[in-house]
C-alpha cells in the first residue's frame, strides 16, 4: 500500500536530512490522509484513488511552478519542482507522445469519431482508459490534433 511506502520513505528522508524529499513525501501523506477522511472512517482508499490524489498533487505543483517561473520567483519555482519530482516517483510511468497518439488513434477508430464535434466521445473513453498513464491536458491536445 502506498501509505506504508510513504511512511518508510519519510523515515529515510529524515535520516538523510533531505528536506526537499521530505516536503514532497509529507505533502503526499497529507493528501492521502485527507482522501481517507473524505471517504469516511471505515472506508479504505483504492489504488485508483491513490493515483488520482497523486495526479492532483502533481498538477498543482506544475501549475504553481509555471506561475512562479512567469513571475521570476526562482526560489519558489525550485521548491515546486523538487516536490513534483518526488510525487512523480510514485505515479505510474507516463506514456510517451508516440504511444499516446497511437492509443488515441485506436480510440478514435473504435468510437467512429470523424470531427472535432465528436471530441466528447473520444475524451470520455480516453480518460477512462488512460487514467494515470497520461494527463488530461495532453490527452485533449492530441485528440484535438487528430480530429482536426
N, CA, C and O atoms as a DFTB+ gen file, in Angstrom:
592 C
 N C O
     1  1       0.850      -1.193       0.000
     2  2       0.000       0.000       0.000
     3  2       0.889       1.247       0.000
     4  3       1.946       1.272       0.630
     5  1       0.453       2.247      -0.697
     6  2       1.232       3.469      -0.882
     7  2       1.531       4.167       0.443
     8  3       2.629       4.685       0.647
     9  1       0.562       4.177       1.325
    10  2       0.735       4.889       2.599
    11  2       1.919       4.337       3.392
    12  3       2.697       5.103       3.959
    13  1       2.054       3.030       3.433
    14  2       3.173       2.413       4.159
    15  2       4.500       2.758       3.488
    16  3       5.485       3.045       4.167
    17  1       4.526       2.730       2.178
    18  2       5.735       3.083       1.433
    19  2       6.134       4.524       1.733
    20  3       7.309       4.816       1.952
    21  1       5.160       5.414       1.740
    22  2       5.425       6.824       2.013
    23  2       5.997       6.989       3.419
    24  3       6.956       7.736       3.612
    25  1       5.420       6.301       4.398
    26  2       5.921       6.388       5.772
    27  2       7.373       5.936       5.860
    28  3       8.175       6.558       6.556
    29  1       7.715       4.852       5.156
    30  2       9.102       4.366       5.143
    31  2      10.023       5.391       4.488
    32  3      11.121       5.656       4.977
    33  1       9.566       5.958       3.389
    34  2      10.368       6.952       2.673
    35  2      10.574       8.214       3.526
    36  3      11.639       8.830       3.480
    37  1       9.558       8.591       4.298
    38  2       9.678       9.753       5.186
    39  2      10.782       9.508       6.212
    40  3      11.607      10.385       6.467
    41  1      10.790       8.314       6.794
    42  2      11.837       7.974       7.769
    43  2      13.215       8.064       7.123
    44  3      14.144       8.624       7.705
    45  1      13.345       7.511       5.919
    46  2      14.634       7.544       5.212
    47  2      15.066       8.980       4.916
    48  3      16.235       9.330       5.081
    49  1      14.123       9.800       4.480
    50  2      14.440      11.196       4.155
    51  2      14.843      11.972       5.408
    52  3      15.719      12.834       5.358
    53  1      14.196      11.658       6.530
    54  2      14.544      12.329       7.788
    55  2      15.977      11.957       8.200
    56  3      16.766      12.815       8.596
    57  1      16.288      10.674       8.097
    58  2      17.637      10.223       8.461
    59  2      18.695      10.819       7.542
    60  3      19.797      11.144       7.983
    61  1      18.356      10.962       6.265
    62  2      19.296      11.531       5.299
    63  2      19.303      13.062       5.335
    64  3      20.104      13.703       4.654
    65  1      18.409      13.632       6.131
    66  2      18.251      15.094       6.226
    67  2      18.013      15.739       4.850
    68  3      18.559      16.796       4.535
    69  1      17.185      15.069       4.050
    70  2      16.840      15.528       2.716
    71  2      15.521      16.311       2.803
    72  3      14.436      15.738       2.708
    73  1      15.638      17.611       2.982
    74  2      14.460      18.465       3.202
    75  2      13.507      18.500       2.009
    76  3      12.289      18.454       2.185
    77  1      14.051      18.583       0.812
    78  2      13.197      18.669      -0.384
    79  2      12.349      17.407      -0.523
    80  3      11.145      17.487      -0.764
    81  1      12.971      16.258      -0.374
    82  2      12.250      14.980      -0.478
    83  2      11.222      14.853       0.639
    84  3      10.110      14.373       0.418
    85  1      11.593      15.276       1.816
    86  2      10.704      15.207       2.974
    87  2       9.447      16.052       2.753
    88  3       8.345      15.629       3.101
    89  1       9.611      17.245       2.177
    90  2       8.450      18.113       1.884
    91  2       7.486      17.423       0.939
    92  3       6.276      17.412       1.169
    93  1       8.028      16.847      -0.128
    94  2       7.179      16.162      -1.104
    95  2       6.459      14.968      -0.510
    96  3       5.273      14.760      -0.764
    97  1       7.178      14.181       0.284
    98  2       6.577      12.997       0.909
    99  2       5.494      13.383       1.907
   100  3       4.452      12.733       1.983
   101  1       5.740      14.425       2.660
   102  2       4.735      14.882       3.631
   103  2       3.490      15.404       2.927
   104  3       2.377      15.227       3.422
   105  1       3.669      16.042       1.784
   106  2       2.521      16.519       1.005
   107  2       1.677      15.333       0.534
   108  3       0.448      15.385       0.565
   109  1       2.347      14.273       0.100
   110  2       1.630      13.069      -0.345
   111  2       0.876      12.462       0.831
   112  3      -0.298      12.114       0.709
   113  1       1.553      12.335       1.968
   114  2       0.929      11.725       3.150
   115  2      -0.304      12.526       3.577
   116  3      -1.348      11.950       3.885
   117  1      -0.181      13.841       3.595
   118  2      -1.307      14.692       3.992
   119  2      -2.481      14.539       3.025
   120  3      -3.633      14.462       3.452
   121  1      -2.191      14.494       1.733
   122  2      -3.253      14.346       0.725
   123  2      -3.944      12.991       0.853
   124  3      -5.162      12.898       0.704
   125  1      -3.172      11.944       1.127
   126  2      -3.765      10.613       1.292
   127  2      -4.647      10.562       2.540
   128  3      -5.729       9.975       2.513
   129  1      -4.193      11.168       3.616
   130  2      -4.998      11.207       4.842
   131  2      -6.298      11.975       4.606
   132  3      -7.361      11.577       5.083
   133  1      -6.202      13.070       3.871
   134  2      -7.389      13.859       3.551
   135  2      -8.369      13.044       2.707
   136  3      -9.577      13.076       2.942
   137  1      -7.846      12.322       1.735
   138  2      -8.704      11.488       0.885
   139  2      -9.392      10.401       1.712
   140  3     -10.556      10.075       1.482
   141  1      -8.664       9.853       2.663
   142  2      -9.240       8.823       3.537
   143  2     -10.384       9.389       4.366
   144  3     -11.444       8.772       4.474
   145  1     -10.171      10.563       4.951
   146  2     -11.207      11.146       5.802
   147  2     -12.423      11.576       4.999
   148  3     -13.543      11.549       5.510
   149  1     -12.219      11.970       3.757
   150  2     -13.351      12.342       2.902
   151  2     -14.217      11.132       2.589
   152  3     -15.434      11.256       2.451
   153  1     -13.598       9.962       2.476
   154  2     -14.333       8.726       2.172
   155  2     -15.116       8.214       3.373
   156  3     -16.125       7.528       3.210
   157  1     -14.669       8.536       4.555
   158  2     -15.331       8.040       5.756
   159  2     -14.378       7.208       6.594
   160  3     -13.341       6.756       6.110
   161  1     -14.735       7.012       7.845
   162  2     -13.860       6.356       8.813
   163  2     -13.534       4.920       8.421
   164  3     -12.374       4.515       8.486
   165  1     -14.521       4.157       8.022
   166  2     -14.299       2.735       7.750
   167  2     -13.852       2.463       6.317
   168  3     -13.412       1.354       6.012
   169  1     -13.955       3.442       5.444
   170  2     -13.624       3.225       4.030
   171  2     -12.117       3.295       3.803
   172  3     -11.423       4.123       4.393
   173  1     -11.636       2.429       2.955
   174  2     -10.233       2.450       2.562
   175  2     -10.149       3.013       1.147
   176  3     -11.061       2.829       0.341
   177  1      -9.068       3.689       0.860
   178  2      -8.937       4.219      -0.496
   179  2      -8.270       3.166      -1.383
   180  3      -7.378       2.435      -0.954
   181  1      -8.726       3.116      -2.616
   182  2      -8.221       2.125      -3.565
   183  2      -6.951       2.646      -4.239
   184  3      -6.554       3.796      -4.054
   185  1      -6.335       1.780      -5.012
   186  2      -5.131       2.177      -5.745
   187  2      -5.474       3.275      -6.762
   188  3      -4.680       4.190      -6.978
   189  1      -6.654       3.183      -7.382
   190  2      -7.088       4.228      -8.319
   191  2      -7.236       5.570      -7.620
   192  3      -6.868       6.610      -8.166
   193  1      -7.781       5.538      -6.397
   194  2      -7.920       6.770      -5.616
   195  2      -6.552       7.365      -5.304
   196  3      -6.361       8.579      -5.369
   197  1      -5.605       6.497      -4.964
   198  2      -4.249       6.965      -4.657
   199  2      -3.636       7.637      -5.885
   200  3      -2.994       8.681      -5.773
   201  1      -3.835       7.037      -7.045
   202  2      -3.284       7.612      -8.273
   203  2      -3.923       8.970      -8.561
   204  3      -3.239       9.911      -8.963
   205  1      -5.236       9.067      -8.353
   206  2      -5.917      10.347      -8.572
   207  2      -5.380      11.418      -7.639
   208  3      -5.196      12.565      -8.049
   209  1      -5.125      11.054      -6.384
   210  2      -4.574      12.003      -5.411
   211  2      -3.196      12.468      -5.874
   212  3      -2.897      13.662      -5.842
   213  1      -2.359      11.528      -6.302
   214  2      -1.011      11.872      -6.765
   215  2      -1.062      12.749      -8.027
   216  3      -0.277      13.686      -8.171
   217  1      -1.986      12.434      -8.929
   218  2      -2.118      13.235     -10.148
   219  2      -2.534      14.671      -9.805
   220  3      -2.039      15.631     -10.396
   221  1      -3.436      14.797      -8.856
   222  2      -3.896      16.123      -8.444
   223  2      -2.737      16.916      -7.850
   224  3      -2.558      18.093      -8.162
   225  1      -1.951      16.265      -6.992
   226  2      -0.795      16.940      -6.400
   227  2       0.205      17.369      -7.473
   228  3       0.724      18.485      -7.441
   229  1       0.467      16.476      -8.418
   230  2       1.417      16.789      -9.490
   231  2       0.918      17.963     -10.327
   232  3       1.690      18.855     -10.681
   233  1      -0.358      17.957     -10.635
   234  2      -0.937      19.041     -11.433
   235  2      -0.821      20.379     -10.690
   236  3      -0.490      21.402     -11.289
   237  1      -1.095      20.359      -9.387
   238  2      -0.985      21.580      -8.588
   239  2       0.443      22.113      -8.608
   240  3       0.668      23.314      -8.751
   241  1       1.405      21.198      -8.462
   242  2       2.814      21.615      -8.442
   243  2       3.227      22.196      -9.784
   244  3       3.934      23.202      -9.834
   245  1       2.786      21.563     -10.886
   246  2       3.129      22.056     -12.224
   247  2       2.572      23.466     -12.436
   248  3       3.268      24.359     -12.921
   249  1       1.300      23.646     -12.060
   250  2       0.664      24.950     -12.246
   251  2       1.347      26.023     -11.408
   252  3       1.585      27.134     -11.884
   253  1       1.661      25.689     -10.164
   254  2       2.342      26.648      -9.289
   255  2       3.726      26.982      -9.838
   256  3       4.131      28.145      -9.852
   257  1       4.446      25.959     -10.288
   258  2       5.789      26.186     -10.835
   259  2       5.724      27.112     -12.046
   260  3       6.570      27.995     -12.193
   261  1       4.730      26.921     -12.915
   262  2       4.577      27.789     -14.085
   263  2       4.348      29.239     -13.677
   264  3       4.924      30.163     -14.251
   265  1       3.498      29.414     -12.676
   266  2       3.205      30.768     -12.194
   267  2       4.461      31.412     -11.619
   268  3       4.757      32.569     -11.915
   269  1       5.202      30.665     -10.795
   270  2       6.419      31.210     -10.195
   271  2       7.467      31.534     -11.256
   272  3       8.174      32.536     -11.147
   273  1       7.567      30.697     -12.271
   274  2       8.543      30.943     -13.333
   275  2       8.164      32.208     -14.108
   276  3       9.024      33.025     -14.440
   277  1       6.870      32.357     -14.391
   278  2       6.384      33.536     -15.105
   279  2       6.674      34.816     -14.321
   280  3       7.015      35.848     -14.899
   281  1       6.532      34.731     -13.001
   282  2       6.745      35.896     -12.145
   283  2       8.190      36.027     -11.666
   284  3       8.484      36.821     -10.772
   285  1       9.092      35.243     -12.265
   286  2      10.522      35.293     -11.956
   287  2      10.822      35.078     -10.472
   288  3      11.634      35.785      -9.876
   289  1      10.140      34.075      -9.888
   290  2      10.401      33.693      -8.490
   291  2      11.111      32.342      -8.497
   292  3      10.504      31.312      -8.202
   293  1      12.379      32.354      -8.832
   294  2      13.163      31.137      -8.989
   295  2      13.211      30.315      -7.700
   296  3      13.222      29.085      -7.758
   297  1      13.239      30.968      -6.547
   298  2      13.292      30.255      -5.263
   299  2      12.041      29.393      -5.062
   300  3      12.150      28.220      -4.705
   301  1      10.873      29.959      -5.287
   302  2       9.619      29.227      -5.123
   303  2       9.429      28.199      -6.243
   304  3       8.889      27.117      -6.013
   305  1       9.871      28.539      -7.439
   306  2       9.804      27.617      -8.574
   307  2      10.586      26.345      -8.243
   308  3      10.115      25.236      -8.497
   309  1      11.774      26.510      -7.679
   310  2      12.624      25.367      -7.352
   311  2      11.961      24.448      -6.334
   312  3      12.044      23.225      -6.454
   313  1      11.300      25.031      -5.327
   314  2      10.601      24.243      -4.305
   315  2       9.517      23.378      -4.949
   316  3       9.399      22.191      -4.645
   317  1       8.730      23.977      -5.836
   318  2       7.649      23.241      -6.502
   319  2       8.193      22.113      -7.380
   320  3       7.637      21.014      -7.393
   321  1       9.253      22.374      -8.096
   322  2       9.847      21.361      -8.981
   323  2      10.410      20.204      -8.161
   324  3      10.256      19.045      -8.544
   325  1      11.056      20.503      -7.048
   326  2      11.595      19.444      -6.180
   327  2      10.478      18.540      -5.671
   328  3      10.606      17.316      -5.690
   329  1       9.378      19.146      -5.216
   330  2       8.240      18.364      -4.722
   331  2       7.599      17.562      -5.855
   332  3       7.205      16.413      -5.655
   333  1       7.494      18.156      -7.028
   334  2       6.918      17.480      -8.191
   335  2       7.720      16.224      -8.531
   336  3       7.139      15.181      -8.833
   337  1       9.040      16.316      -8.486
   338  2       9.887      15.157      -8.792
   339  2       9.618      14.010      -7.822
   340  3       9.588      12.849      -8.228
   341  1       9.424      14.327      -6.549
   342  2       9.141      13.296      -5.544
   343  2       7.775      12.663      -5.815
   344  3       7.637      11.441      -5.765
   345  1       6.781      13.482      -6.096
   346  2       5.420      12.986      -6.353
   347  2       5.413      12.076      -7.587
   348  3       4.772      11.024      -7.580
   349  1       6.121      12.479      -8.639
   350  2       6.133      11.706      -9.879
   351  2       6.773      10.323      -9.715
   352  3       6.495       9.417     -10.500
   353  1       7.626      10.159      -8.702
   354  2       8.226       8.845      -8.437
   355  2       7.161       7.792      -8.135
   356  3       7.343       6.614      -8.442
   357  1       6.057       8.217      -7.537
   358  2       5.024       7.291      -7.095
   359  2       3.876       7.146      -8.084
   360  3       2.969       6.341      -7.874
   361  1       3.912       7.923      -9.162
   362  2       2.904       7.805     -10.219
   363  2       3.319       6.725     -11.197
   364  3       4.511       6.465     -11.364
   365  1       2.343       6.086     -11.854
   366  2       2.701       5.102     -12.890
   367  2       3.456       5.807     -14.018
   368  3       3.306       7.013     -14.218
   369  1       4.258       5.052     -14.744
   370  2       5.023       5.616     -15.854
   371  2       4.055       6.230     -16.869
   372  3       3.072       5.606     -17.269
   373  1       4.350       7.443     -17.267
   374  2       3.511       8.147     -18.223
   375  2       3.842       7.690     -19.646
   376  3       4.994       7.379     -19.952
   377  1       2.824       7.651     -20.513
   378  2       3.024       7.270     -21.907
   379  2       3.782       8.361     -22.642
   380  3       3.608       9.548     -22.362
   381  1       4.618       7.956     -23.578
   382  2       5.301       8.907     -24.443
   383  2       4.325       9.459     -25.473
   384  3       3.229       8.925     -25.643
   385  1       4.712      10.505     -26.146
   386  2       3.838      11.157     -27.133
   387  2       3.411      10.189     -28.245
   388  3       2.241      10.157     -28.627
   389  1       4.363       9.402     -28.761
   390  2       4.059       8.474     -29.861
   391  2       3.070       7.398     -29.397
   392  3       2.123       7.060     -30.107
   393  1       3.312       6.865     -28.186
   394  2       2.418       5.834     -27.654
   395  2       1.010       6.393     -27.453
   396  3       0.013       5.730     -27.740
   397  1       0.955       7.624     -26.955
   398  2      -0.327       8.282     -26.700
   399  2      -1.089       8.500     -28.005
   400  3      -2.290       8.238     -28.078
   401  1      -0.398       8.974     -29.023
   402  2      -1.028       9.200     -30.328
   403  2      -1.595       7.891     -30.875
   404  3      -2.725       7.855     -31.362
   405  1      -0.809       6.820     -30.792
   406  2      -1.267       5.515     -31.291
   407  2      -2.499       5.042     -30.517
   408  3      -3.454       4.547     -31.116
   409  1      -2.482       5.191     -29.212
   410  2      -3.590       4.772     -28.366
   411  2      -4.862       5.558     -28.718
   412  3      -5.946       4.984     -28.822
   413  1      -4.716       6.866     -28.896
   414  2      -5.878       7.709     -29.195
   415  2      -6.406       7.449     -30.610
   416  3      -7.614       7.511     -30.838
   417  1      -5.522       7.163     -31.548
   418  2      -5.976       6.801     -32.904
   419  2      -6.859       5.559     -32.835
   420  3      -7.871       5.467     -33.530
   421  1      -6.469       4.609     -31.994
   422  2      -7.244       3.386     -31.798
   423  2      -8.623       3.709     -31.200
   424  3      -9.634       3.153     -31.627
   425  1      -8.652       4.599     -30.223
   426  2      -9.914       5.004     -29.586
   427  2     -10.811       5.717     -30.600
   428  3     -12.021       5.494     -30.626
   429  1     -10.218       6.572     -31.431
   430  2     -10.991       7.283     -32.455
   431  2     -11.620       6.273     -33.420
   432  3     -12.777       6.420     -33.812
   433  1     -10.853       5.253     -33.799
   434  2     -11.378       4.217     -34.694
   435  2     -12.524       3.451     -34.032
   436  3     -13.529       3.159     -34.681
   437  1     -12.380       3.126     -32.752
   438  2     -13.428       2.383     -32.032
   439  2     -14.720       3.189     -31.916
   440  3     -15.815       2.655     -32.095
   441  1     -14.576       4.493     -31.611
   442  2     -15.761       5.319     -31.392
   443  2     -16.369       5.825     -32.697
   444  3     -17.511       6.284     -32.712
   445  1     -15.618       5.746     -33.783
   446  2     -16.124       6.218     -35.062
   447  2     -16.133       7.736     -35.167
   448  3     -16.880       8.293     -35.970
   449  1     -15.333       8.398     -34.386
   450  2     -15.267       9.866     -34.407
   451  2     -14.626      10.331     -35.709
   452  3     -13.700       9.706     -36.226
   453  1     -15.148      11.455     -36.232
   454  2     -14.607      11.931     -37.502
   455  2     -14.274      13.424     -37.488
   456  3     -13.540      13.902     -38.353
   457  1     -14.806      14.156     -36.518
   458  2     -14.520      15.598     -36.470
   459  2     -14.408      16.056     -35.016
   460  3     -14.616      15.278     -34.085
   461  1     -14.078      17.319     -34.848
   462  2     -13.910      17.895     -33.517
   463  2     -15.230      17.833     -32.734
   464  3     -15.222      17.867     -31.504
   465  1     -16.360      17.743     -33.443
   466  2     -17.662      17.636     -32.780
   467  2     -17.757      16.363     -31.938
   468  3     -18.492      16.319     -30.951
   469  1     -17.016      15.334     -32.330
   470  2     -17.028      14.050     -31.616
   471  2     -15.991      13.982     -30.502
   472  3     -15.751      12.911     -29.943
   473  1     -15.385      15.097     -30.180
   474  2     -14.313      15.108     -29.191
   475  2     -14.770      14.586     -27.822
   476  3     -14.008      13.915     -27.126
   477  1     -15.988      14.888     -27.447
   478  2     -16.511      14.448     -26.152
   479  2     -16.512      12.934     -26.004
   480  3     -16.122      12.400     -24.966
   481  1     -16.957      12.244     -27.061
   482  2     -16.976      10.772     -27.033
   483  2     -15.563      10.225     -26.854
   484  3     -15.324       9.335     -26.037
   485  1     -14.632      10.774     -27.632
   486  2     -13.250      10.292     -27.602
   487  2     -12.613      10.601     -26.243
   488  3     -11.932       9.752     -25.668
   489  1     -12.833      11.802     -25.737
   490  2     -12.236      12.200     -24.449
   491  2     -12.749      11.331     -23.308
   492  3     -11.977      10.943     -22.432
   493  1     -14.034      11.024     -23.311
   494  2     -14.597      10.191     -22.253
   495  2     -13.927       8.824     -22.208
   496  3     -13.512       8.359     -21.146
   497  1     -13.827       8.196     -23.353
   498  2     -13.187       6.877     -23.440
   499  2     -11.694       6.975     -23.122
   500  3     -11.152       6.145     -22.391
   501  1     -11.041       7.987     -23.674
   502  2      -9.593       8.140     -23.473
   503  2      -9.259       8.372     -22.003
   504  3      -8.307       7.790     -21.482
   505  1     -10.035       9.216     -21.335
   506  2      -9.759       9.488     -19.927
   507  2      -9.925       8.240     -19.063
   508  3      -9.175       8.039     -18.107
   509  1     -10.900       7.407     -19.396
   510  2     -11.093       6.166     -18.635
   511  2      -9.939       5.201     -18.870
   512  3      -9.375       4.654     -17.922
   513  1      -9.592       4.996     -20.132
   514  2      -8.576       4.001     -20.476
   515  2      -7.151       4.451     -20.146
   516  3      -6.276       3.621     -19.897
   517  1      -6.923       5.758     -20.144
   518  2      -5.568       6.266     -19.922
   519  2      -5.368       6.847     -18.524
   520  3      -4.364       7.514     -18.275
   521  1      -6.297       6.606     -17.617
   522  2      -6.194       7.141     -16.261
   523  2      -4.859       6.746     -15.637
   524  3      -4.522       5.566     -15.541
   525  1      -4.116       7.757     -15.218
   526  2      -2.830       7.516     -14.577
   527  2      -1.673       7.362     -15.553
   528  3      -0.512       7.384     -15.143
   529  1      -1.971       7.207     -16.832
   530  2      -0.903       6.992     -17.817
   531  2      -0.570       8.252     -18.607
   532  3       0.489       8.346     -19.228
   533  1      -1.487       9.222     -18.576
   534  2      -1.261      10.489     -19.265
   535  2      -2.170      11.528     -18.622
   536  3      -3.245      11.193     -18.124
   537  1      -1.747      12.776     -18.631
   538  2      -2.601      13.795     -18.015
   539  2      -3.638      14.299     -19.008
   540  3      -3.434      14.250     -20.221
   541  1      -4.748      14.782     -18.476
   542  2      -5.898      15.177     -19.284
   543  2      -5.589      16.241     -20.311
   544  3      -6.130      16.216     -21.417
   545  1      -4.717      17.184     -19.958
   546  2      -4.380      18.271     -20.863
   547  2      -3.682      17.733     -22.109
   548  3      -3.993      18.145     -23.227
   549  1      -2.748      16.821     -21.918
   550  2      -2.021      16.225     -23.042
   551  2      -2.960      15.392     -23.906
   552  3      -2.894      15.443     -25.134
   553  1      -3.834      14.623     -23.259
   554  2      -4.813      13.809     -23.998
   555  2      -5.668      14.719     -24.868
   556  3      -5.881      14.439     -26.047
   557  1      -6.157      15.806     -24.285
   558  2      -7.010      16.748     -25.002
   559  2      -6.290      17.338     -26.217
   560  3      -6.871      17.444     -27.297
   561  1      -5.030      17.719     -26.037
   562  2      -4.256      18.288     -27.151
   563  2      -4.131      17.291     -28.300
   564  3      -4.310      17.652     -29.463
   565  1      -3.824      16.041     -27.972
   566  2      -3.640      15.015     -29.002
   567  2      -4.978      14.734     -29.705
   568  3      -5.015      14.600     -30.928
   569  1      -6.056      14.645     -28.951
   570  2      -7.370      14.392     -29.552
   571  2      -7.736      15.518     -30.524
   572  3      -8.188      15.250     -31.637
   573  1      -7.544      16.770     -30.111
   574  2      -7.838      17.912     -30.991
   575  2      -7.008      17.834     -32.270
   576  3      -7.515      18.037     -33.373
   577  1      -5.723      17.534     -32.097
   578  2      -4.807      17.419     -33.209
   579  2      -5.285      16.380     -34.226
   580  3      -5.301      16.627     -35.432
   581  1      -5.672      15.215     -33.706
   582  2      -6.057      14.101     -34.584
   583  2      -7.428      14.292     -35.224
   584  3      -7.668      13.800     -36.327
   585  1      -8.324      14.995     -34.551
   586  2      -9.673      15.179     -35.100
   587  2      -9.801      16.382     -36.019
   588  3     -10.803      16.508     -36.722
   589  1      -8.823      17.262     -36.031
   590  2      -8.951      18.451     -36.896
   591  2      -8.225      18.294     -38.207
   592  3      -8.241      19.205     -39.034
